[in-house]
Coordinates of C-alpha atoms and ligand atoms in Angstrom, one line a residue:
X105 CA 77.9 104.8 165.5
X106 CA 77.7 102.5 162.1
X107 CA 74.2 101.7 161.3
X108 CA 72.6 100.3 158.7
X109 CA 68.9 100.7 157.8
X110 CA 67.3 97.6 156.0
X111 CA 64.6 99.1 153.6
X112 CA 65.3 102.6 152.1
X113 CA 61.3 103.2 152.3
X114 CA 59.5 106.3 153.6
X115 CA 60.7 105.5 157.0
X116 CA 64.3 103.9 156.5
X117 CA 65.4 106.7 154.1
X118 CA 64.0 109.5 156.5
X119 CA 65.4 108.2 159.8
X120 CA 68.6 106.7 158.0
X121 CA 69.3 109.9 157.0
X122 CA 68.5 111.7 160.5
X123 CA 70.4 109.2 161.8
X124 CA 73.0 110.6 159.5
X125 CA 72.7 114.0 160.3
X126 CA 73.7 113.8 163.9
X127 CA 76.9 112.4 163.3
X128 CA 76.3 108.5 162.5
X129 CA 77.9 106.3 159.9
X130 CA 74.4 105.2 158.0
X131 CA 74.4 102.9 155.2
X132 CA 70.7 102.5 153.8
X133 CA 70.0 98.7 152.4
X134 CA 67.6 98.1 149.8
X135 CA 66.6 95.2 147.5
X136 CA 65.6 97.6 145.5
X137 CA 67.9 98.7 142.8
X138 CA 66.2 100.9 141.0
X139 CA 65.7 102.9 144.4
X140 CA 69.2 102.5 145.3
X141 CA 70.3 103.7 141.7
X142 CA 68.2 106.6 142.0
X143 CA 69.4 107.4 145.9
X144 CA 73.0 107.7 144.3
X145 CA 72.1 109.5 141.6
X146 CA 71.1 112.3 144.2
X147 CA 67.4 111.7 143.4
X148 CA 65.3 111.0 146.4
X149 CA 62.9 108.3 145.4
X150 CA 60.0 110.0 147.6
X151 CA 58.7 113.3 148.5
X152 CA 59.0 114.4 151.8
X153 CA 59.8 118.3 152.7
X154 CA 63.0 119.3 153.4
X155 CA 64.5 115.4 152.9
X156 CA 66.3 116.1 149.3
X157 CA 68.7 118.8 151.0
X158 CA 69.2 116.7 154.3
X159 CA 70.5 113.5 152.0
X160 CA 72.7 115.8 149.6
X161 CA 74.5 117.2 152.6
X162 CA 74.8 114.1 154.9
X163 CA 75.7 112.1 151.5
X164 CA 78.5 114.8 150.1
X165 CA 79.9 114.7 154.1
X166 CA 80.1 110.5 153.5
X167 CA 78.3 109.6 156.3
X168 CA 75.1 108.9 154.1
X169 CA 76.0 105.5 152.0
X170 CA 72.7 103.6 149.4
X171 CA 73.8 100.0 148.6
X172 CA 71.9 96.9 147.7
X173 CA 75.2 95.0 149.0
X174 CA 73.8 93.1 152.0
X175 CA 77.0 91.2 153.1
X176 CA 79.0 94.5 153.8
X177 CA 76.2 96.3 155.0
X178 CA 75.1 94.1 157.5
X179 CA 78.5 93.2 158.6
X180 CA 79.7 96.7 159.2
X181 CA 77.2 97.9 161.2
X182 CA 76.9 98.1 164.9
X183 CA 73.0 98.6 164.9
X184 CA 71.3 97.6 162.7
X185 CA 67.4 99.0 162.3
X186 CA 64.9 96.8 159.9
X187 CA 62.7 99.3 158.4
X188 CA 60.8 96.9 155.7
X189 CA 57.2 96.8 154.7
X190 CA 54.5 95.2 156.9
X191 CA 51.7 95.0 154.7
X192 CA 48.4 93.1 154.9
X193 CA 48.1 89.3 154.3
X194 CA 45.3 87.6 152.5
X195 CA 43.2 87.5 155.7
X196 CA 44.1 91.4 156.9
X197 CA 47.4 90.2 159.5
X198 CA 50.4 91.8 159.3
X199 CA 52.7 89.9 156.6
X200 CA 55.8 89.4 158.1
X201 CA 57.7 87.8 155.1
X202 CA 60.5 90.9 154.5
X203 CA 60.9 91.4 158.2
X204 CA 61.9 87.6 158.4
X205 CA 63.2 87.7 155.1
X206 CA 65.7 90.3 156.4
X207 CA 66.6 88.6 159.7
X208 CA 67.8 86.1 157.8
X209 CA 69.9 87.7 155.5
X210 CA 71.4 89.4 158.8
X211 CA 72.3 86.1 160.3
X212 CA 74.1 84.9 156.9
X213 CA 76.1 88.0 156.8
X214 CA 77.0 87.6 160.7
X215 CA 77.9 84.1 160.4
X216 CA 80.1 84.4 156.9
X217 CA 82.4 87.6 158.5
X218 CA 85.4 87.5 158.4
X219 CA 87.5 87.9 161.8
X220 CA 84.8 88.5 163.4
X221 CA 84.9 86.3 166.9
X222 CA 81.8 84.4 168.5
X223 CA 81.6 86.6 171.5
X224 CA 79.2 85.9 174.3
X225 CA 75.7 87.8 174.6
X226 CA 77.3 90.1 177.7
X227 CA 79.6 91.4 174.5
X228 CA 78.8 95.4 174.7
X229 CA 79.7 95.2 171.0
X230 CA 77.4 92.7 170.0
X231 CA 75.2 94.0 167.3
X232 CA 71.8 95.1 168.2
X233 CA 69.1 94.4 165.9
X234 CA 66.5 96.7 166.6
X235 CA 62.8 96.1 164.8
X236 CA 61.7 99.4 163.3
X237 CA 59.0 98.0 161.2
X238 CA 55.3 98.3 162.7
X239 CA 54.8 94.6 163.8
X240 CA 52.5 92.7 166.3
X241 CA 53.6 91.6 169.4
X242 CA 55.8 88.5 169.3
X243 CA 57.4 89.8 166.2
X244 CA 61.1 90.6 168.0
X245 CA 60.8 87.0 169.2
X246 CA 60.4 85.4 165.7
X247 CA 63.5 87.7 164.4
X248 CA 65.8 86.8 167.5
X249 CA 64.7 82.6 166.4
X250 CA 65.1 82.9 163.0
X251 CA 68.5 85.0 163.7
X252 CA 69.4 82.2 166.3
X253 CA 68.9 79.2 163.6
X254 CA 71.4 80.9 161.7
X255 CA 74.6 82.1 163.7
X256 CA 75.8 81.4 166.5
X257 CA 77.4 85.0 166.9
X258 CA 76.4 87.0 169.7
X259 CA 73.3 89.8 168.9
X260 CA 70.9 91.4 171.0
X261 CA 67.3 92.3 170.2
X262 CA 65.3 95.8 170.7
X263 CA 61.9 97.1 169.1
X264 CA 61.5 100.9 168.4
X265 CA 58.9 101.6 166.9
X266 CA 59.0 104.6 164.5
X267 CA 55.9 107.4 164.9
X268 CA 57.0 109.9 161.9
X269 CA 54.1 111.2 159.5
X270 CA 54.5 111.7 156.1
X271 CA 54.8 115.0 155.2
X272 CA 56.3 116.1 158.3
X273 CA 58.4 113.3 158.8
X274 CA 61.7 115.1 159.5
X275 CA 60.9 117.5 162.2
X276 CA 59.0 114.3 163.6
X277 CA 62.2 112.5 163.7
X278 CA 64.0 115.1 164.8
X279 CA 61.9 116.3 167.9
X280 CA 59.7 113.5 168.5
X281 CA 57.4 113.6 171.0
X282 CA 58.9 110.8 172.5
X283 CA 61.4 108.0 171.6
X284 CA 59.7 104.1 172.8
X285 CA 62.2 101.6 173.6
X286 CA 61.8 97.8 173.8
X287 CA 64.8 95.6 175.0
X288 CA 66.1 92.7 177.3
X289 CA 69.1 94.4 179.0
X290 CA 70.0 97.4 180.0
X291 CA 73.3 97.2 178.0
X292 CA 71.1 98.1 174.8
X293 CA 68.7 100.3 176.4
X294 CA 71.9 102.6 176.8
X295 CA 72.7 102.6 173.9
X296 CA 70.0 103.0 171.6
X297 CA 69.4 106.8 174.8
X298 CA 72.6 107.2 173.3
X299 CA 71.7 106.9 169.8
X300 CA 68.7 109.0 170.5
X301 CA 69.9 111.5 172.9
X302 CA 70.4 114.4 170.4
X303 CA 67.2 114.3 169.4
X304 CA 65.3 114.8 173.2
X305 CA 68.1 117.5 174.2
X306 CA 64.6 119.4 174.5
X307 CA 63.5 117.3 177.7
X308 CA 61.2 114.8 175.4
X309 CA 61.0 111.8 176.9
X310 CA 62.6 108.0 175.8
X311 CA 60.7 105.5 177.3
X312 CA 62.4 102.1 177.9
X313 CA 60.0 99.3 177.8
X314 CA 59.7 95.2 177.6
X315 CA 60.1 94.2 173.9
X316 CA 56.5 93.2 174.0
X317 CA 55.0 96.4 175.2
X318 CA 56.9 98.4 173.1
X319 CA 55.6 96.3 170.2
X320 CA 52.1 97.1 171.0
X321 CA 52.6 100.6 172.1
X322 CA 52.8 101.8 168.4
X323 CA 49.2 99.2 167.5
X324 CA 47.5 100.9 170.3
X325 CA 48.6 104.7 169.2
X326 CA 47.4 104.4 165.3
X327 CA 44.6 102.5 166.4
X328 CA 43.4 105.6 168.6
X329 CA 43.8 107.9 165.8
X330 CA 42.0 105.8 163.5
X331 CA 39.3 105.4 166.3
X332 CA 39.3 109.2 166.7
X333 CA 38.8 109.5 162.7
X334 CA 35.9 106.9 162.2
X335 CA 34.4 108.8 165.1
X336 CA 34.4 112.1 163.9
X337 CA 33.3 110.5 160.1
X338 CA 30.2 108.7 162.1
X339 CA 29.1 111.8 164.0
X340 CA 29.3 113.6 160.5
X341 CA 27.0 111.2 158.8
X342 CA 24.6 111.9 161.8
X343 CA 24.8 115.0 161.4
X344 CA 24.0 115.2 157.4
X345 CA 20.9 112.4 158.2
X346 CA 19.4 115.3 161.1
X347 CA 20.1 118.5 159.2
X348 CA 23.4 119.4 162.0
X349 CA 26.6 121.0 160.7
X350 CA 29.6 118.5 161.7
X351 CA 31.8 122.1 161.5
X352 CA 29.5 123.8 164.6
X353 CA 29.2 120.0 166.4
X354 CA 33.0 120.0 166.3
X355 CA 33.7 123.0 167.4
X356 CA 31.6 122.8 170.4
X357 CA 32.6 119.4 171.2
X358 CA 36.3 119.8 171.0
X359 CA 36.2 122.7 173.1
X360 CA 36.3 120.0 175.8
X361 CA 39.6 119.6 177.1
X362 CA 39.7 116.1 177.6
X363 CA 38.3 115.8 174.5
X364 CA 40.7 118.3 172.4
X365 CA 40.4 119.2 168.7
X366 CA 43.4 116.7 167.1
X367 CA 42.3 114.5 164.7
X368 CA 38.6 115.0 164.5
X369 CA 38.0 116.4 161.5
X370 CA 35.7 114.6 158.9
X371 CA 36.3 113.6 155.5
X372 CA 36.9 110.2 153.1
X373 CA 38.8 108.5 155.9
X374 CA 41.8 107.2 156.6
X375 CA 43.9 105.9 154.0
X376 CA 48.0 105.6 153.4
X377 CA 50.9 102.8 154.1
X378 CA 49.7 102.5 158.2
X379 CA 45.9 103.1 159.8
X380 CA 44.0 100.7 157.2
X381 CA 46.9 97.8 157.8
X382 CA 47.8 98.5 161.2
X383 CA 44.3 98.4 162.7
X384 CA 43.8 94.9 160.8
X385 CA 46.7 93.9 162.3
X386 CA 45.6 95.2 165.7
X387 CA 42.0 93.2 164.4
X388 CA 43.7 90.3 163.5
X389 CA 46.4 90.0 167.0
X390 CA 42.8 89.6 168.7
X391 CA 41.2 86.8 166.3
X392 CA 45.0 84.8 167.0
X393 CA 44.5 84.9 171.1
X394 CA 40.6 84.8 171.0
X395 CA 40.5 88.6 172.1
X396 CA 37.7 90.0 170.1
X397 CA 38.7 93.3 169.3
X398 CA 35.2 94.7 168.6
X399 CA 35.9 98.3 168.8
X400 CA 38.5 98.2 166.2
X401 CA 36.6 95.6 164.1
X402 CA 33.8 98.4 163.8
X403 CA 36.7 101.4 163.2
X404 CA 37.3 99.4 159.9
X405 CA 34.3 98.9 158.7
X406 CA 33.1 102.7 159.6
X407 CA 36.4 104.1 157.3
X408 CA 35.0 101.5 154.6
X409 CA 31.8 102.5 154.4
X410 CA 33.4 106.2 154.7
X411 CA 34.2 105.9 150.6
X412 CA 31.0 103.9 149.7
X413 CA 29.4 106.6 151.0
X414 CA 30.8 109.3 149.2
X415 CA 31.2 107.3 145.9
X416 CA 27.3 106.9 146.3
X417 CA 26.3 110.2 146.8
X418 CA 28.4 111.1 143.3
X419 CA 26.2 107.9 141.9
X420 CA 23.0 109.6 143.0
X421 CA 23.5 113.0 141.7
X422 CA 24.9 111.7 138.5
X423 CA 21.5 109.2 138.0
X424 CA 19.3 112.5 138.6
X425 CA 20.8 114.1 136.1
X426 CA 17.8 114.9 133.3
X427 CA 19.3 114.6 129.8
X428 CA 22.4 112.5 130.5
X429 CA 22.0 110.8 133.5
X430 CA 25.0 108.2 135.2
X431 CA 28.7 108.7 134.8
X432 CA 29.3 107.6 131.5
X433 CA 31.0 109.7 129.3
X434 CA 31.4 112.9 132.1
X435 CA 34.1 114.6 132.7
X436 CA 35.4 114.1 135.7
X437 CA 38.4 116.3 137.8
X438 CA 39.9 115.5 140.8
X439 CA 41.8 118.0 143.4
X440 CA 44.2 115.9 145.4
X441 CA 45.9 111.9 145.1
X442 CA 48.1 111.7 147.8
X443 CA 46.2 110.1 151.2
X444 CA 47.1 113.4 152.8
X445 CA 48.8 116.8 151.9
X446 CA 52.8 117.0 151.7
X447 CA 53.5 113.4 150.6
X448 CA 53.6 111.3 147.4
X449 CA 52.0 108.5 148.8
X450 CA 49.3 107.3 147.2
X451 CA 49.0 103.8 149.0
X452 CA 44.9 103.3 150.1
X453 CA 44.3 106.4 149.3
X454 CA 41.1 107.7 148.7
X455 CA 41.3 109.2 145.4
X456 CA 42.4 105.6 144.4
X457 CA 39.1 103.9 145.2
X458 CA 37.1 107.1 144.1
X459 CA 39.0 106.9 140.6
X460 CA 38.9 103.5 139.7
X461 CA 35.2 103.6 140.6
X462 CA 34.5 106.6 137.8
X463 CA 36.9 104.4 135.1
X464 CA 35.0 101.9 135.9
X465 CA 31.6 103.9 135.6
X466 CA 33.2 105.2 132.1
X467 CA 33.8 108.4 133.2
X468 CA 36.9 110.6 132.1
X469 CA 39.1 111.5 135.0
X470 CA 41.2 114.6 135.0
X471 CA 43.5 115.0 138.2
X472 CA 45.5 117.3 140.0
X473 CA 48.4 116.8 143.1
X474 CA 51.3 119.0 143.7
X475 CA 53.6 115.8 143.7
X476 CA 51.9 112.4 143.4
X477 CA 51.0 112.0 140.1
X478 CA 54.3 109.5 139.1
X479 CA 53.1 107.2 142.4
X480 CA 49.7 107.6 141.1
X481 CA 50.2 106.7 137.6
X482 CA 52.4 103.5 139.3
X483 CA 49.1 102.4 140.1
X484 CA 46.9 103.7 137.5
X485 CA 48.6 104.2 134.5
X486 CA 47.4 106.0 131.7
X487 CA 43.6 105.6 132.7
X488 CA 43.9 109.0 134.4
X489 CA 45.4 111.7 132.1
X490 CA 47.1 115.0 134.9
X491 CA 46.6 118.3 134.6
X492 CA 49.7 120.1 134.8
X493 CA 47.7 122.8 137.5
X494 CA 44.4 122.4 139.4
X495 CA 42.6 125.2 136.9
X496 CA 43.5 123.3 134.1
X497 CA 41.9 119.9 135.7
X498 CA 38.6 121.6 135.6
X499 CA 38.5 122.8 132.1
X500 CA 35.2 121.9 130.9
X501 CA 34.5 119.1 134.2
X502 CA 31.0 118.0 134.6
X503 CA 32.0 118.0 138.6
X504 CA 35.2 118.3 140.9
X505 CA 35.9 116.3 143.6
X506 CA 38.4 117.2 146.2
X507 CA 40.3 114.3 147.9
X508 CA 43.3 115.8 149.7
X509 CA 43.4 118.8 151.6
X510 CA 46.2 120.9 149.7
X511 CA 46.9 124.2 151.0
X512 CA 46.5 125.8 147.5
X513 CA 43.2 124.1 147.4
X514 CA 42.1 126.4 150.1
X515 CA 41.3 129.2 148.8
X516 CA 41.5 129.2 144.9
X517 CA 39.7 131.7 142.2
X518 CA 36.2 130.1 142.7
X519 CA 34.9 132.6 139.8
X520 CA 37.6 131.1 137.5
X521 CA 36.6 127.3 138.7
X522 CA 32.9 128.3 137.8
X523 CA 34.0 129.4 134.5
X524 CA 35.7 126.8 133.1
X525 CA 33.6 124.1 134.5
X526 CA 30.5 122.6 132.2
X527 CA 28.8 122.8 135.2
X528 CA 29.6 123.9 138.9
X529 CA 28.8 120.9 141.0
X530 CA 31.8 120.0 143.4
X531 CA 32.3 116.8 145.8
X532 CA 34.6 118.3 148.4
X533 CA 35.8 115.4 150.4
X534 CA 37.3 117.3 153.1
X535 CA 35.0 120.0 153.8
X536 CA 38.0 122.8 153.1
X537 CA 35.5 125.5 151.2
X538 CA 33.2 127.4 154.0
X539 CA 29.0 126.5 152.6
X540 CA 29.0 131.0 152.4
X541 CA 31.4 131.1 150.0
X542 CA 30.4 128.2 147.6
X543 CA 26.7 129.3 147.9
X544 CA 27.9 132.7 147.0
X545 CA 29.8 131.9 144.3
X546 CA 26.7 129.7 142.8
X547 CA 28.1 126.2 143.1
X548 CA 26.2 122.8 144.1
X549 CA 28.6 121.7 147.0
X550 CA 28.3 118.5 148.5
X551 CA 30.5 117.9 151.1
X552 CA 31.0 115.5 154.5
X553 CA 28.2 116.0 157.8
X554 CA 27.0 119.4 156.1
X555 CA 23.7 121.0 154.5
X556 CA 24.1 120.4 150.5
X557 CA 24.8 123.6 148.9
X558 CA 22.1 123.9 145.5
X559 CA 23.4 125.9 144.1
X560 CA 21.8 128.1 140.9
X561 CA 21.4 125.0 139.3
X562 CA 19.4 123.4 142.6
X563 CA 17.1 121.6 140.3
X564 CA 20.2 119.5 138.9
X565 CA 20.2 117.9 141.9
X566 CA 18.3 114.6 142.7
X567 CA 18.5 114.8 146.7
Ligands
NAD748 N1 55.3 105.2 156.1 C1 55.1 105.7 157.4 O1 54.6 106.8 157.6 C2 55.4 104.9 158.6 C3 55.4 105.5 159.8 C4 55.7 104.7 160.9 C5 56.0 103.3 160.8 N2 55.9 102.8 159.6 C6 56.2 101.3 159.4 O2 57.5 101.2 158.9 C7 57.6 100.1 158.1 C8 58.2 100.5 156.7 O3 57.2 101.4 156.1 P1 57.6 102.3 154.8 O4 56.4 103.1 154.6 O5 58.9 102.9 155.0 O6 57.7 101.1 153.7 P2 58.2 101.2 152.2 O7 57.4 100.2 151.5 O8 58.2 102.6 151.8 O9 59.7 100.7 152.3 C9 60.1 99.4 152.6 C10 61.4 99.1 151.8 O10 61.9 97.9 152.2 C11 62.6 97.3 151.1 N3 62.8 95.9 151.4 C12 61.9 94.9 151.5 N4 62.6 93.7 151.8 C13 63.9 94.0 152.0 C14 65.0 93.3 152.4 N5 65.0 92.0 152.7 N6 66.2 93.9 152.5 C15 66.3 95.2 152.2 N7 65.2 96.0 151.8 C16 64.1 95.4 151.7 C17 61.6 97.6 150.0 O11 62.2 97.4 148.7 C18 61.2 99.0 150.3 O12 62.0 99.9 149.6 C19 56.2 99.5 158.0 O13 56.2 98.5 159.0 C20 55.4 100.6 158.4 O14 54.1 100.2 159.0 C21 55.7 103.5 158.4

């Protein structure tokens, strides 16, 4: 099949090139030229294992095509799958200016090709413009008007909503756990299975839904897992306020089966390009019908708090400090940028919040990722100077704070850490160090819903 994916992002690029892989014609659209440059260059504008091969191989094989060329993209295609950005608006809903944006470019580039006929809507060629993007419900609707105002050529609508994760986002495309589905006939319900079918050979299931539901089905996924994360984080806090260890309390809880151990682990929050948006979104569908959504409401404000929290406990051990107290003029290092392990992205992540806060206190910050310092330094700039290895970042650190959960964060040389830091106080923000083997190796370790750790140095501490 020709498709074309509008928005060469962290989900266009990866499913564009999947797409790709199985045998499809893909041309990926972006405004974007830098992006676009870069994607013909054979650079991969974002990190995402395994995706640099996949495009190199689909590209040389010229079934993989970057343009920013709209008119020929648009009007060669045969589905066409709009993958642009969703993000917040002033009051929290989801901003659908580049989903609308694109709809109409897609209507100007129908309308304007050449040879090509009017059709009627039974045409089994008519393009299908199928809504990719996270959007709330009614969002299909809008893009089928505003397509309407502006041809009269024949198109049909379907919403499929995409569930990859960052930093496994290929074998999540490529074996998902299921494939969701929203259209008005059965015509395009066909085939988009079609589309799909080599990637459920292994009996996964496509479900094919009302345009509506299907719309809502991805809302009502991330805004579980964000539910199941504020949870976890709440308990945690619970547990640090009553002397429990979140750690034990998980384990015995999770041992439930209908409870199950996904998801539940404690920490700074959620962060990244979907939770925080998408569950205002999900807040914000239920302010427009006068649905109070009070559940979500409350998983916001928990992962909120979640950083303020965290930032403040840093704040309090800094102000105990006897001979130099606050954060002025320390030396700060941080483990981890990116929201989670194996991806770049650094959008509301953490370590953004906890970083600008130190600047902003006049501390010095020193950090660490495997890959996301360029997407960092997009946001930051030189306020943050990067330490070409995490043993480096805490030369001479007045305290380390971990933000992502690396694997070679895991288990590192603490006796080299200790060594090279002016003094061994660490702010682990994802509980990955076991209290034993901090409090053996003499650090004061504060981490998330468990005892504080004091260390040799307990009198540093102002708890
Ligand atoms: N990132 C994820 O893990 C993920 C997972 C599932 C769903 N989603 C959803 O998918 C959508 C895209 O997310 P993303 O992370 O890939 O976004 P992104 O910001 O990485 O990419 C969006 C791209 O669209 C381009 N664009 C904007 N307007 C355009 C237009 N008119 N024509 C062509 N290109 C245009 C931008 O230049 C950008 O490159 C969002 O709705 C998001 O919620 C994201």
């Amino acid at each position: 099949m020709r498709i074309t994916m509008v928005g060469t992002g962290y989900v266009g690029l990866v499913t564009g090139t999947c797409f790709a892989n199985t045998g499809n014609e893909v041309t990926c659209l972006d405004v974007d030229e830098k992006k676009i440059e870069k994607l013909n260059n054979g650079i991969s504008p974002i990190y995402e294992p395994g995706l640099d091969e996949m495009i190199a191989r689909n590209s040389k094989a010229g079934r993989l095509k970057f343009t920013t060329d709209k008119q020929s993209a648009y009007q060669s295609a045969e589905i066409i799958f709009i993958c642009v950005g969703t993000p917040s608006d002033e009051n929290g809903q989801a901003d659908l200016k580049y989903v609308l944006a694109a709809a109409k470019d897609i209507a100007d580039a129908m309308e304007t090709a050449p040879g090509e006929t009017g059709g009627d809507d039974n045409d089994r060629r008519a393009k299908i413009i199928v809504v990719k993007s996270t959007v709330p419900v009614g969002t299909n609707a809008k893009v089928k008007a505003e397509i309407g105002r502006n041809s009269n050529k024949p198109f049909k609508m379907a919403s499929n909503p995409e569930f990859l994760k960052e930093g496994a986002a290929i074998n999540d495309f490529n074996k998902p756990d299921r494939v969701v589905i929203g259209c008005e006939d059965k015509g395009t319900g066909d085939r988009l299975r079609d589309l799909y079918d080599p990637f459920v050979r292994q009996g996964n299931p496509i479900f094919v839904m009302d345009i509506p539901s299907a719309e809502m089905v991805k809302y009502a996924a991330n805004a579980m897992l964000a539910t199941k994360i504020s949870f976890i984080n709440e308990i945690a806090n619970l547990c640090e306020s009553y002397g429990a260890d979140v750690d034990e309390v998980r384990r015995g809880m999770c041992s439930d089966s209908r409870i199950g151990n996904k998801f539940l682990y404690p920490g700074l929050g959620y962060g990244g390009s979907c939770f925080p948006k998408d569950v205002l979104a999900v807040v914000g569908m239920g302010l427009s019908s006068e649905t109070p959504t009070k559940l979500l409401t409350s998983v916001h404000q928990v992962n909120q708090d979640q950083r303020g929290a965290f930032i403040n406990k840093l704040e309090t051990y800094f102000r105990g400090l006897p001979d130099t107290p606050g954060l002025a003029g320390k030396k700060i290092a941080i483990w981890g940028i990116a929201f989670k392990p194996g991806t770049d992205d650094v959008r509301e992540a953490p370590s953004i919040t906890i970083m600008q806060h130190l600047i902003e206190a006049g501390a010095s910050v020193v950090a660490y990722d495997p890959v996301a310092h360029e997407t960092c330094h997009e946001v930051l700039g030189d306020k943050v100077s990067y330490a070409q290895d995490p043993m480096t970042a805490v030369d001479g650190a007045d305290a380390l704070i971990i933000c992502t959960d690396w694997d070679e964060f895991k288990n590192p040389d603490f006796d080299d850490i200790r060594s090279r830091m002016a003094a061994p106080v660490v702010f682990d923000g994802r509980n990955i160090w076991r209290l034993d083997t901090v409090r053996e190796h003499g650090f004061v370790y504060h981490s998330i819903g468990r005892e504080t750790v004091l260390g040799e140095t307990g009198c540093l501490l102002n708890s």
